[in-house]
Amino acid sequence: HGIEKGLSALNKQMQVCSIRSAEEFENLVSGQPPDGLLFIASKNVVALKDVIESVPCVAVLGSPCDGLFDRVTYDNPSTGRLPAELVL
């Protein structure tokens, strides 16, 4: 809740999502795009790298995405803190 409160105080928005296609990503960021994304990593995300990197993002769990994105897993206690620092 501290991260959420800190981001809100700065008028920043972070989204948690799963990205399966370029169209799904475009719908997510249309209008006012979020300031950052936490997304569930999957192998198909690698093919969407050029589209996804238009928004600061961190992959969470799932596939390592060939090392193309910053990534945290359940072993990392900083899962929420790292992407918040990226946005801040």
mmCIF file as gemmi writes it, N, C-alpha and C atoms, coordinates in Angstrom:
data_model
loop_
_atom_site.group_PDB
_atom_site.id
_atom_site.type_symbol
_atom_site.label_atom_id
_atom_site.label_alt_id
_atom_site.label_comp_id
_atom_site.label_asym_id
_atom_site.label_entity_id
_atom_site.label_seq_id
_atom_site.pdbx_PDB_ins_code
_atom_site.Cartn_x
_atom_site.Cartn_y
_atom_site.Cartn_z
_atom_site.occupancy
_atom_site.B_iso_or_equiv
_atom_site.pdbx_formal_charge
_atom_site.auth_seq_id
_atom_site.auth_asym_id
_atom_site.pdbx_PDB_model_num
ATOM 1 N N . HIS Axp A 1 ? 0.816 -1.209 0 1 0 ? 1 A 1
ATOM 2 C CA . HIS Axp A 1 ? 0 0 0 1 0 ? 1 A 1
ATOM 3 C C . HIS Axp A 1 ? 0.854 1.265 0 1 0 ? 1 A 1
ATOM 4 N N . GLY Axp A 2 ? 2.067 1.185 0.524 1 0 ? 2 A 1
ATOM 5 C CA . GLY Axp A 2 ? 2.952 2.341 0.541 1 0 ? 2 A 1
ATOM 6 C C . GLY Axp A 2 ? 3.341 2.778 -0.855 1 0 ? 2 A 1
ATOM 7 N N . ILE Axp A 3 ? 3.599 1.814 -1.729 1 0 ? 3 A 1
ATOM 8 C CA . ILE Axp A 3 ? 3.965 2.131 -3.109 1 0 ? 3 A 1
ATOM 9 C C . ILE Axp A 3 ? 2.794 2.799 -3.812 1 0 ? 3 A 1
ATOM 10 N N . GLU Axp A 4 ? 1.614 2.214 -3.64 1 0 ? 4 A 1
ATOM 11 C CA . GLU Axp A 4 ? 0.414 2.771 -4.254 1 0 ? 4 A 1
ATOM 12 C C . GLU Axp A 4 ? 0.172 4.2 -3.772 1 0 ? 4 A 1
ATOM 13 N N . LYS Axp A 5 ? 0.334 4.424 -2.489 1 0 ? 5 A 1
ATOM 14 C CA . LYS Axp A 5 ? 0.133 5.754 -1.901 1 0 ? 5 A 1
ATOM 15 C C . LYS Axp A 5 ? 1.164 6.743 -2.46 1 0 ? 5 A 1
ATOM 16 N N . GLY Axp A 6 ? 2.428 6.303 -2.568 1 0 ? 6 A 1
ATOM 17 C CA . GLY Axp A 6 ? 3.474 7.168 -3.097 1 0 ? 6 A 1
ATOM 18 C C . GLY Axp A 6 ? 3.235 7.543 -4.549 1 0 ? 6 A 1
ATOM 19 N N . LEU Axp A 7 ? 2.825 6.579 -5.343 1 0 ? 7 A 1
ATOM 20 C CA . LEU Axp A 7 ? 2.534 6.854 -6.748 1 0 ? 7 A 1
ATOM 21 C C . LEU Axp A 7 ? 1.344 7.791 -6.892 1 0 ? 7 A 1
ATOM 22 N N . SER Axp A 8 ? 0.304 7.56 -6.095 1 0 ? 8 A 1
ATOM 23 C CA . SER Axp A 8 ? -0.888 8.421 -6.15 1 0 ? 8 A 1
ATOM 24 C C . SER Axp A 8 ? -0.546 9.856 -5.778 1 0 ? 8 A 1
ATOM 25 N N . ALA Axp A 9 ? 0.323 10.023 -4.79 1 0 ? 9 A 1
ATOM 26 C CA . ALA Axp A 9 ? 0.716 11.372 -4.367 1 0 ? 9 A 1
ATOM 27 C C . ALA Axp A 9 ? 1.419 12.127 -5.494 1 0 ? 9 A 1
ATOM 28 N N . LEU Axp A 10 ? 2.067 11.39 -6.374 1 0 ? 10 A 1
ATOM 29 C CA . LEU Axp A 10 ? 2.757 11.998 -7.516 1 0 ? 10 A 1
ATOM 30 C C . LEU Axp A 10 ? 1.911 11.981 -8.785 1 0 ? 10 A 1
ATOM 31 N N . ASN Axp A 11 ? 0.649 11.598 -8.622 1 0 ? 11 A 1
ATOM 32 C CA . ASN Axp A 11 ? -0.283 11.513 -9.75 1 0 ? 11 A 1
ATOM 33 C C . ASN Axp A 11 ? 0.231 10.556 -10.832 1 0 ? 11 A 1
ATOM 34 N N . LYS Axp A 12 ? 0.776 9.413 -10.396 1 0 ? 12 A 1
ATOM 35 C CA . LYS Axp A 12 ? 1.284 8.396 -11.307 1 0 ? 12 A 1
ATOM 36 C C . LYS Axp A 12 ? 0.39 7.169 -11.245 1 0 ? 12 A 1
ATOM 37 N N . GLN Axp A 13 ? 0.308 6.447 -12.352 1 0 ? 13 A 1
ATOM 38 C CA . GLN Axp A 13 ? -0.52 5.255 -12.422 1 0 ? 13 A 1
ATOM 39 C C . GLN Axp A 13 ? 0.327 4.076 -12.896 1 0 ? 13 A 1
ATOM 40 N N . MET Axp A 14 ? 0.27 2.974 -12.141 1 0 ? 14 A 1
ATOM 41 C CA . MET Axp A 14 ? 0.962 1.75 -12.543 1 0 ? 14 A 1
ATOM 42 C C . MET Axp A 14 ? -0.092 0.671 -12.725 1 0 ? 14 A 1
ATOM 43 N N . GLN Axp A 15 ? 0.006 -0.083 -13.818 1 0 ? 15 A 1
ATOM 44 C CA . GLN Axp A 15 ? -0.948 -1.14 -14.115 1 0 ? 15 A 1
ATOM 45 C C . GLN Axp A 15 ? -0.286 -2.501 -13.988 1 0 ? 15 A 1
ATOM 46 N N . VAL Axp A 16 ? -1.056 -3.469 -13.514 1 0 ? 16 A 1
ATOM 47 C CA . VAL Axp A 16 ? -0.63 -4.863 -13.493 1 0 ? 16 A 1
ATOM 48 C C . VAL Axp A 16 ? -1.48 -5.579 -14.528 1 0 ? 16 A 1
ATOM 49 N N . CYS Axp A 17 ? -0.847 -6.311 -15.453 1 0 ? 17 A 1
ATOM 50 C CA . CYS Axp A 17 ? -1.613 -6.902 -16.548 1 0 ? 17 A 1
ATOM 51 C C . CYS Axp A 17 ? -0.916 -8.126 -17.121 1 0 ? 17 A 1
ATOM 52 N N . SER Axp A 18 ? -1.622 -8.789 -17.989 1 0 ? 18 A 1
ATOM 53 C CA . SER Axp A 18 ? -1.072 -9.865 -18.806 1 0 ? 18 A 1
ATOM 54 C C . SER Axp A 18 ? -1.2 -9.39 -20.25 1 0 ? 18 A 1
ATOM 55 N N . ILE Axp A 19 ? -0.133 -9.484 -21.003 1 0 ? 19 A 1
ATOM 56 C CA . ILE Axp A 19 ? -0.143 -9.005 -22.386 1 0 ? 19 A 1
ATOM 57 C C . ILE Axp A 19 ? 0.018 -10.201 -23.318 1 0 ? 19 A 1
ATOM 58 N N . ARG Axp A 20 ? -1.007 -10.452 -24.116 1 0 ? 20 A 1
ATOM 59 C CA . ARG Axp A 20 ? -0.972 -11.6 -25.018 1 0 ? 20 A 1
ATOM 60 C C . ARG Axp A 20 ? -0.88 -11.214 -26.488 1 0 ? 20 A 1
ATOM 61 N N . SER Axp A 21 ? -1.196 -9.949 -26.804 1 0 ? 21 A 1
ATOM 62 C CA . SER Axp A 21 ? -1.146 -9.531 -28.207 1 0 ? 21 A 1
ATOM 63 C C . SER Axp A 21 ? -0.904 -8.031 -28.29 1 0 ? 21 A 1
ATOM 64 N N . ALA Axp A 22 ? -0.469 -7.589 -29.467 1 0 ? 22 A 1
ATOM 65 C CA . ALA Axp A 22 ? -0.25 -6.157 -29.679 1 0 ? 22 A 1
ATOM 66 C C . ALA Axp A 22 ? -1.568 -5.397 -29.518 1 0 ? 22 A 1
ATOM 67 N N . GLU Axp A 23 ? -2.654 -5.977 -29.986 1 0 ? 23 A 1
ATOM 68 C CA . GLU Axp A 23 ? -3.964 -5.327 -29.87 1 0 ? 23 A 1
ATOM 69 C C . GLU Axp A 23 ? -4.369 -5.153 -28.398 1 0 ? 23 A 1
ATOM 70 N N . GLU Axp A 24 ? -4.136 -6.184 -27.607 1 0 ? 24 A 1
ATOM 71 C CA . GLU Axp A 24 ? -4.449 -6.103 -26.18 1 0 ? 24 A 1
ATOM 72 C C . GLU Axp A 24 ? -3.616 -5.003 -25.516 1 0 ? 24 A 1
ATOM 73 N N . PHE Axp A 25 ? -2.343 -4.905 -25.884 1 0 ? 25 A 1
ATOM 74 C CA . PHE Axp A 25 ? -1.49 -3.855 -25.332 1 0 ? 25 A 1
ATOM 75 C C . PHE Axp A 25 ? -1.982 -2.474 -25.768 1 0 ? 25 A 1
ATOM 76 N N . GLU Axp A 26 ? -2.307 -2.318 -27.041 1 0 ? 26 A 1
ATOM 77 C CA . GLU Axp A 26 ? -2.798 -1.033 -27.545 1 0 ? 26 A 1
ATOM 78 C C . GLU Axp A 26 ? -4.064 -0.599 -26.807 1 0 ? 26 A 1
ATOM 79 N N . ASN Axp A 27 ? -4.977 -1.535 -26.545 1 0 ? 27 A 1
ATOM 80 C CA . ASN Axp A 27 ? -6.191 -1.212 -25.798 1 0 ? 27 A 1
ATOM 81 C C . ASN Axp A 27 ? -5.857 -0.773 -24.381 1 0 ? 27 A 1
ATOM 82 N N . LEU Axp A 28 ? -4.859 -1.388 -23.789 1 0 ? 28 A 1
ATOM 83 C CA . LEU Axp A 28 ? -4.447 -1.067 -22.428 1 0 ? 28 A 1
ATOM 84 C C . LEU Axp A 28 ? -3.9 0.353 -22.32 1 0 ? 28 A 1
ATOM 85 N N . VAL Axp A 29 ? -3.141 0.782 -23.318 1 0 ? 29 A 1
ATOM 86 C CA . VAL Axp A 29 ? -2.49 2.091 -23.236 1 0 ? 29 A 1
ATOM 87 C C . VAL Axp A 29 ? -3.193 3.187 -24.036 1 0 ? 29 A 1
ATOM 88 N N . SER Axp A 30 ? -4.322 2.867 -24.682 1 0 ? 30 A 1
ATOM 89 C CA . SER Axp A 30 ? -5.024 3.899 -25.441 1 0 ? 30 A 1
ATOM 90 C C . SER Axp A 30 ? -5.601 4.938 -24.485 1 0 ? 30 A 1
ATOM 91 N N . GLY Axp A 31 ? -5.781 6.123 -24.994 1 0 ? 31 A 1
ATOM 92 C CA . GLY Axp A 31 ? -6.254 7.21 -24.135 1 0 ? 31 A 1
ATOM 93 C C . GLY Axp A 31 ? -5.091 7.728 -23.311 1 0 ? 31 A 1
ATOM 94 N N . GLN Axp A 32 ? -5.206 7.619 -22.012 1 0 ? 32 A 1
ATOM 95 C CA . GLN Axp A 32 ? -4.122 8.053 -21.13 1 0 ? 32 A 1
ATOM 96 C C . GLN Axp A 32 ? -3.339 6.816 -20.685 1 0 ? 32 A 1
ATOM 97 N N . PRO Axp A 33 ? -2.172 6.58 -21.273 1 0 ? 33 A 1
ATOM 98 C CA . PRO Axp A 33 ? -1.411 5.374 -20.925 1 0 ? 33 A 1
ATOM 99 C C . PRO Axp A 33 ? -0.904 5.435 -19.488 1 0 ? 33 A 1
ATOM 100 N N . PRO Axp A 34 ? -0.739 4.279 -18.87 1 0 ? 34 A 1
ATOM 101 C CA . PRO Axp A 34 ? -0.193 4.251 -17.519 1 0 ? 34 A 1
ATOM 102 C C . PRO Axp A 34 ? 1.26 4.728 -17.534 1 0 ? 34 A 1
ATOM 103 N N . ASP Axp A 35 ? 1.744 5.172 -16.389 1 0 ? 35 A 1
ATOM 104 C CA . ASP Axp A 35 ? 3.129 5.609 -16.28 1 0 ? 35 A 1
ATOM 105 C C . ASP Axp A 35 ? 4.093 4.424 -16.232 1 0 ? 35 A 1
ATOM 106 N N . GLY Axp A 36 ? 3.568 3.243 -15.933 1 0 ? 36 A 1
ATOM 107 C CA . GLY Axp A 36 ? 4.394 2.047 -15.88 1 0 ? 36 A 1
ATOM 108 C C . GLY Axp A 36 ? 3.533 0.8 -15.855 1 0 ? 36 A 1
ATOM 109 N N . LEU Axp A 37 ? 4.135 -0.331 -16.206 1 0 ? 37 A 1
ATOM 110 C CA . LEU Axp A 37 ? 3.421 -1.61 -16.24 1 0 ? 37 A 1
ATOM 111 C C . LEU Axp A 37 ? 4.193 -2.68 -15.486 1 0 ? 37 A 1
ATOM 112 N N . LEU Axp A 38 ? 3.457 -3.506 -14.776 1 0 ? 38 A 1
ATOM 113 C CA . LEU Axp A 38 ? 3.943 -4.789 -14.286 1 0 ? 38 A 1
ATOM 114 C C . LEU Axp A 38 ? 3.196 -5.793 -15.132 1 0 ? 38 A 1
ATOM 115 N N . PHE Axp A 39 ? 3.882 -6.66 -15.848 1 0 ? 39 A 1
ATOM 116 C CA . PHE Axp A 39 ? 3.148 -7.611 -16.674 1 0 ? 39 A 1
ATOM 117 C C . PHE Axp A 39 ? 3.628 -9.032 -16.427 1 0 ? 39 A 1
ATOM 118 N N . ILE Axp A 40 ? 2.695 -9.953 -16.575 1 0 ? 40 A 1
ATOM 119 C CA . ILE Axp A 40 ? 3.006 -11.368 -16.46 1 0 ? 40 A 1
ATOM 120 C C . ILE Axp A 40 ? 3.798 -11.748 -17.709 1 0 ? 40 A 1
ATOM 121 N N . ALA Axp A 41 ? 4.992 -12.241 -17.518 1 0 ? 41 A 1
ATOM 122 C CA . ALA Axp A 41 ? 5.873 -12.538 -18.637 1 0 ? 41 A 1
ATOM 123 C C . ALA Axp A 41 ? 5.483 -13.832 -19.332 1 0 ? 41 A 1
ATOM 124 N N . SER Axp A 42 ? 5.474 -13.789 -20.653 1 0 ? 42 A 1
ATOM 125 C CA . SER Axp A 42 ? 5.238 -14.991 -21.45 1 0 ? 42 A 1
ATOM 126 C C . SER Axp A 42 ? 6.134 -14.905 -22.685 1 0 ? 42 A 1
ATOM 127 N N . LYS Axp A 43 ? 6.351 -16.032 -23.321 1 0 ? 43 A 1
ATOM 128 C CA . LYS Axp A 43 ? 7.247 -16.049 -24.481 1 0 ? 43 A 1
ATOM 129 C C . LYS Axp A 43 ? 6.762 -15.167 -25.622 1 0 ? 43 A 1
ATOM 130 N N . ASN Axp A 44 ? 5.448 -15.031 -25.79 1 0 ? 44 A 1
ATOM 131 C CA . ASN Axp A 44 ? 4.945 -14.207 -26.889 1 0 ? 44 A 1
ATOM 132 C C . ASN Axp A 44 ? 5.225 -12.72 -26.68 1 0 ? 44 A 1
ATOM 133 N N . VAL Axp A 45 ? 5.544 -12.322 -25.472 1 0 ? 45 A 1
ATOM 134 C CA . VAL Axp A 45 ? 5.846 -10.916 -25.196 1 0 ? 45 A 1
ATOM 135 C C . VAL Axp A 45 ? 7.131 -10.49 -25.901 1 0 ? 45 A 1
ATOM 136 N N . VAL Axp A 46 ? 8.058 -11.406 -26.091 1 0 ? 46 A 1
ATOM 137 C CA . VAL Axp A 46 ? 9.314 -11.092 -26.766 1 0 ? 46 A 1
ATOM 138 C C . VAL Axp A 46 ? 9.037 -10.526 -28.159 1 0 ? 46 A 1
ATOM 139 N N . ALA Axp A 47 ? 8.079 -11.098 -28.868 1 0 ? 47 A 1
ATOM 140 C CA . ALA Axp A 47 ? 7.734 -10.615 -30.211 1 0 ? 47 A 1
ATOM 141 C C . ALA Axp A 47 ? 7.098 -9.227 -30.181 1 0 ? 47 A 1
ATOM 142 N N . LEU Axp A 48 ? 6.59 -8.822 -29.029 1 0 ? 48 A 1
ATOM 143 C CA . LEU Axp A 48 ? 5.926 -7.518 -28.89 1 0 ? 48 A 1
ATOM 144 C C . LEU Axp A 48 ? 6.84 -6.459 -28.283 1 0 ? 48 A 1
ATOM 145 N N . LYS Axp A 49 ? 8.125 -6.761 -28.156 1 0 ? 49 A 1
ATOM 146 C CA . LYS Axp A 49 ? 9.067 -5.874 -27.475 1 0 ? 49 A 1
ATOM 147 C C . LYS Axp A 49 ? 8.993 -4.43 -27.976 1 0 ? 49 A 1
ATOM 148 N N . ASP Axp A 50 ? 9 -4.23 -29.278 1 0 ? 50 A 1
ATOM 149 C CA . ASP Axp A 50 ? 8.999 -2.865 -29.822 1 0 ? 50 A 1
ATOM 150 C C . ASP Axp A 50 ? 7.755 -2.089 -29.426 1 0 ? 50 A 1
ATOM 151 N N . VAL Axp A 51 ? 6.637 -2.773 -29.296 1 0 ? 51 A 1
ATOM 152 C CA . VAL Axp A 51 ? 5.379 -2.124 -28.911 1 0 ? 51 A 1
ATOM 153 C C . VAL Axp A 51 ? 5.372 -1.848 -27.409 1 0 ? 51 A 1
ATOM 154 N N . ILE Axp A 52 ? 5.734 -2.851 -26.633 1 0 ? 52 A 1
ATOM 155 C CA . ILE Axp A 52 ? 5.634 -2.765 -25.171 1 0 ? 52 A 1
ATOM 156 C C . ILE Axp A 52 ? 6.614 -1.764 -24.582 1 0 ? 52 A 1
ATOM 157 N N . GLU Axp A 53 ? 7.814 -1.653 -25.154 1 0 ? 53 A 1
ATOM 158 C CA . GLU Axp A 53 ? 8.801 -0.783 -24.535 1 0 ? 53 A 1
ATOM 159 C C . GLU Axp A 53 ? 8.466 0.703 -24.658 1 0 ? 53 A 1
ATOM 160 N N . SER Axp A 54 ? 7.329 1.029 -25.251 1 0 ? 54 A 1
ATOM 161 C CA . SER Axp A 54 ? 6.891 2.427 -25.292 1 0 ? 54 A 1
ATOM 162 C C . SER Axp A 54 ? 6.431 2.913 -23.918 1 0 ? 54 A 1
ATOM 163 N N . VAL Axp A 55 ? 6.224 1.975 -22.986 1 0 ? 55 A 1
ATOM 164 C CA . VAL Axp A 55 ? 5.822 2.295 -21.611 1 0 ? 55 A 1
ATOM 165 C C . VAL Axp A 55 ? 6.829 1.611 -20.683 1 0 ? 55 A 1
ATOM 166 N N . PRO Axp A 56 ? 7.341 2.318 -19.651 1 0 ? 56 A 1
ATOM 167 C CA . PRO Axp A 56 ? 8.255 1.652 -18.717 1 0 ? 56 A 1
ATOM 168 C C . PRO Axp A 56 ? 7.584 0.418 -18.121 1 0 ? 56 A 1
ATOM 169 N N . CYS Axp A 57 ? 8.292 -0.715 -18.14 1 0 ? 57 A 1
ATOM 170 C CA . CYS Axp A 57 ? 7.668 -1.937 -17.663 1 0 ? 57 A 1
ATOM 171 C C . CYS Axp A 57 ? 8.673 -2.893 -17.03 1 0 ? 57 A 1
ATOM 172 N N . VAL Axp A 58 ? 8.117 -3.76 -16.2 1 0 ? 58 A 1
ATOM 173 C CA . VAL Axp A 58 ? 8.878 -4.808 -15.537 1 0 ? 58 A 1
ATOM 174 C C . VAL Axp A 58 ? 8.08 -6.097 -15.665 1 0 ? 58 A 1
ATOM 175 N N . ALA Axp A 59 ? 8.731 -7.155 -16.113 1 0 ? 59 A 1
ATOM 176 C CA . ALA Axp A 59 ? 8.084 -8.462 -16.213 1 0 ? 59 A 1
ATOM 177 C C . ALA Axp A 59 ? 8.043 -9.101 -14.827 1 0 ? 59 A 1
ATOM 178 N N . VAL Axp A 60 ? 6.928 -9.723 -14.514 1 0 ? 60 A 1
ATOM 179 C CA . VAL Axp A 60 ? 6.737 -10.361 -13.211 1 0 ? 60 A 1
ATOM 180 C C . VAL Axp A 60 ? 6.454 -11.841 -13.436 1 0 ? 60 A 1
ATOM 181 N N . LEU Axp A 61 ? 7.212 -12.685 -12.757 1 0 ? 61 A 1
ATOM 182 C CA . LEU Axp A 61 ? 7.017 -14.124 -12.849 1 0 ? 61 A 1
ATOM 183 C C . LEU Axp A 61 ? 7.151 -14.6 -14.291 1 0 ? 61 A 1
ATOM 184 N N . GLY Axp A 62 ? 6.675 -15.782 -14.578 1 0 ? 62 A 1
ATOM 185 C CA . GLY Axp A 62 ? 6.632 -16.297 -15.937 1 0 ? 62 A 1
ATOM 186 C C . GLY Axp A 62 ? 7.98 -16.445 -16.625 1 0 ? 62 A 1
ATOM 187 N N . SER Axp A 63 ? 7.949 -16.331 -17.929 1 0 ? 63 A 1
ATOM 188 C CA . SER Axp A 63 ? 9.103 -16.519 -18.804 1 0 ? 63 A 1
ATOM 189 C C . SER Axp A 63 ? 10.157 -15.432 -18.571 1 0 ? 63 A 1
ATOM 190 N N . PRO Axp A 64 ? 11.441 -15.767 -18.729 1 0 ? 64 A 1
ATOM 191 C CA . PRO Axp A 64 ? 12.471 -14.741 -18.601 1 0 ? 64 A 1
ATOM 192 C C . PRO Axp A 64 ? 12.508 -13.754 -19.774 1 0 ? 64 A 1
ATOM 193 N N . CYS Axp A 65 ? 11.725 -13.975 -20.8 1 0 ? 65 A 1
ATOM 194 C CA . CYS Axp A 65 ? 11.625 -13.042 -21.945 1 0 ? 65 A 1
ATOM 195 C C . CYS Axp A 65 ? 12.968 -12.77 -22.587 1 0 ? 65 A 1
ATOM 196 N N . ASP Axp A 66 ? 13.808 -13.779 -22.645 1 0 ? 66 A 1
ATOM 197 C CA . ASP Axp A 66 ? 15.117 -13.654 -23.292 1 0 ? 66 A 1
ATOM 198 C C . ASP Axp A 66 ? 15.938 -12.478 -22.771 1 0 ? 66 A 1
ATOM 199 N N . GLY Axp A 67 ? 15.693 -12.059 -21.538 1 0 ? 67 A 1
ATOM 200 C CA . GLY Axp A 67 ? 16.462 -10.971 -20.938 1 0 ? 67 A 1
ATOM 201 C C . GLY Axp A 67 ? 16.151 -9.592 -21.502 1 0 ? 67 A 1
ATOM 202 N N . LEU Axp A 68 ? 15.043 -9.44 -22.214 1 0 ? 68 A 1
ATOM 203 C CA . LEU Axp A 68 ? 14.715 -8.158 -22.848 1 0 ? 68 A 1
ATOM 204 C C . LEU Axp A 68 ? 14.106 -7.131 -21.896 1 0 ? 68 A 1
ATOM 205 N N . PHE Axp A 69 ? 13.557 -7.582 -20.787 1 0 ? 69 A 1
ATOM 206 C CA . PHE Axp A 69 ? 12.904 -6.679 -19.842 1 0 ? 69 A 1
ATOM 207 C C . PHE Axp A 69 ? 13.476 -6.9 -18.457 1 0 ? 69 A 1
ATOM 208 N N . ASP Axp A 70 ? 13.429 -5.877 -17.619 1 0 ? 70 A 1
ATOM 209 C CA . ASP Axp A 70 ? 13.707 -6.098 -16.208 1 0 ? 70 A 1
ATOM 210 C C . ASP Axp A 70 ? 12.69 -7.102 -15.719 1 0 ? 70 A 1
ATOM 211 N N . ARG Axp A 71 ? 13.097 -7.991 -14.818 1 0 ? 71 A 1
ATOM 212 C CA . ARG Axp A 71 ? 12.202 -9.07 -14.413 1 0 ? 71 A 1
ATOM 213 C C . ARG Axp A 71 ? 12.378 -9.374 -12.94 1 0 ? 71 A 1
ATOM 214 N N . VAL Axp A 72 ? 11.274 -9.596 -12.27 1 0 ? 72 A 1
ATOM 215 C CA . VAL Axp A 72 ? 11.289 -10.04 -10.885 1 0 ? 72 A 1
ATOM 216 C C . VAL Axp A 72 ? 10.423 -11.278 -10.766 1 0 ? 72 A 1
ATOM 217 N N . THR Axp A 73 ? 10.729 -12.119 -9.792 1 0 ? 73 A 1
ATOM 218 C CA . THR Axp A 73 ? 9.962 -13.335 -9.587 1 0 ? 73 A 1
ATOM 219 C C . THR Axp A 73 ? 9.531 -13.413 -8.132 1 0 ? 73 A 1
ATOM 220 N N . TYR Axp A 74 ? 8.83 -14.477 -7.798 1 0 ? 74 A 1
ATOM 221 C CA . TYR Axp A 74 ? 8.347 -14.653 -6.441 1 0 ? 74 A 1
ATOM 222 C C . TYR Axp A 74 ? 9.491 -14.74 -5.432 1 0 ? 74 A 1
ATOM 223 N N . ASP Axp A 75 ? 10.703 -14.995 -5.881 1 0 ? 75 A 1
ATOM 224 C CA . ASP Axp A 75 ? 11.848 -15.054 -4.982 1 0 ? 75 A 1
ATOM 225 C C . ASP Axp A 75 ? 12.32 -13.664 -4.578 1 0 ? 75 A 1
ATOM 226 N N . ASN Axp A 76 ? 11.866 -12.664 -5.265 1 0 ? 76 A 1
ATOM 227 C CA . ASN Axp A 76 ? 12.367 -11.319 -5.055 1 0 ? 76 A 1
ATOM 228 C C . ASN Axp A 76 ? 11.392 -10.504 -4.203 1 0 ? 76 A 1
ATOM 229 N N . PRO Axp A 77 ? 11.78 -10.113 -2.988 1 0 ? 77 A 1
ATOM 230 C CA . PRO Axp A 77 ? 10.87 -9.347 -2.121 1 0 ? 77 A 1
ATOM 231 C C . PRO Axp A 77 ? 10.597 -7.94 -2.644 1 0 ? 77 A 1
ATOM 232 N N . SER Axp A 78 ? 11.295 -7.54 -3.682 1 0 ? 78 A 1
ATOM 233 C CA . SER Axp A 78 ? 11.141 -6.187 -4.212 1 0 ? 78 A 1
ATOM 234 C C . SER Axp A 78 ? 10.187 -6.115 -5.392 1 0 ? 78 A 1
ATOM 235 N N . THR Axp A 79 ? 9.322 -7.099 -5.572 1 0 ? 79 A 1
ATOM 236 C CA . THR Axp A 79 ? 8.46 -7.146 -6.746 1 0 ? 79 A 1
ATOM 237 C C . THR Axp A 79 ? 7.708 -5.839 -6.974 1 0 ? 79 A 1
ATOM 238 N N . GLY Axp A 80 ? 7.172 -5.239 -5.959 1 0 ? 80 A 1
ATOM 239 C CA . GLY Axp A 80 ? 6.443 -3.98 -6.121 1 0 ? 80 A 1
ATOM 240 C C . GLY Axp A 80 ? 7.347 -2.768 -6.119 1 0 ? 80 A 1
ATOM 241 N N . ARG Axp A 81 ? 8.401 -2.797 -5.323 1 0 ? 81 A 1
ATOM 242 C CA . ARG Axp A 81 ? 9.267 -1.639 -5.161 1 0 ? 81 A 1
ATOM 243 C C . ARG Axp A 81 ? 10.036 -1.304 -6.448 1 0 ? 81 A 1
ATOM 244 N N . LEU Axp A 82 ? 10.566 -2.293 -7.142 1 0 ? 82 A 1
ATOM 245 C CA . LEU Axp A 82 ? 11.379 -2.029 -8.333 1 0 ? 82 A 1
ATOM 246 C C . LEU Axp A 82 ? 10.636 -1.28 -9.435 1 0 ? 82 A 1
ATOM 247 N N . PRO Axp A 83 ? 9.447 -1.724 -9.825 1 0 ? 83 A 1
ATOM 248 C CA . PRO Axp A 83 ? 8.749 -0.977 -10.878 1 0 ? 83 A 1
ATOM 249 C C . PRO Axp A 83 ? 8.307 0.406 -10.4 1 0 ? 83 A 1
ATOM 250 N N . ALA Axp A 84 ? 7.992 0.531 -9.111 1 0 ? 84 A 1
ATOM 251 C CA . ALA Axp A 84 ? 7.602 1.847 -8.591 1 0 ? 84 A 1
ATOM 252 C C . ALA Axp A 84 ? 8.778 2.81 -8.698 1 0 ? 84 A 1
ATOM 253 N N . GLU Axp A 85 ? 9.97 2.328 -8.384 1 0 ? 85 A 1
ATOM 254 C CA . GLU Axp A 85 ? 11.162 3.182 -8.505 1 0 ? 85 A 1
ATOM 255 C C . GLU Axp A 85 ? 11.41 3.552 -9.962 1 0 ? 85 A 1
ATOM 256 N N . LEU Axp A 86 ? 11.126 2.645 -10.874 1 0 ? 86 A 1
ATOM 257 C CA . LEU Axp A 86 ? 11.283 2.946 -12.293 1 0 ? 86 A 1
ATOM 258 C C . LEU Axp A 86 ? 10.35 4.078 -12.704 1 0 ? 86 A 1
ATOM 259 N N . VAL Axp A 87 ? 9.118 4.046 -12.217 1 0 ? 87 A 1
ATOM 260 C CA . VAL Axp A 87 ? 8.138 5.08 -12.554 1 0 ? 87 A 1
ATOM 261 C C . VAL Axp A 87 ? 8.478 6.395 -11.871 1 0 ? 87 A 1
ATOM 262 N N . LEU Axp A 88 ? 8.936 6.318 -10.633 1 0 ? 88 A 1
ATOM 263 C CA . LEU Axp A 88 ? 9.259 7.534 -9.875 1 0 ? 88 A 1
ATOM 264 C C . LEU Axp A 88 ? 10.539 8.135 -10.402 1 0 ? 88 A 1
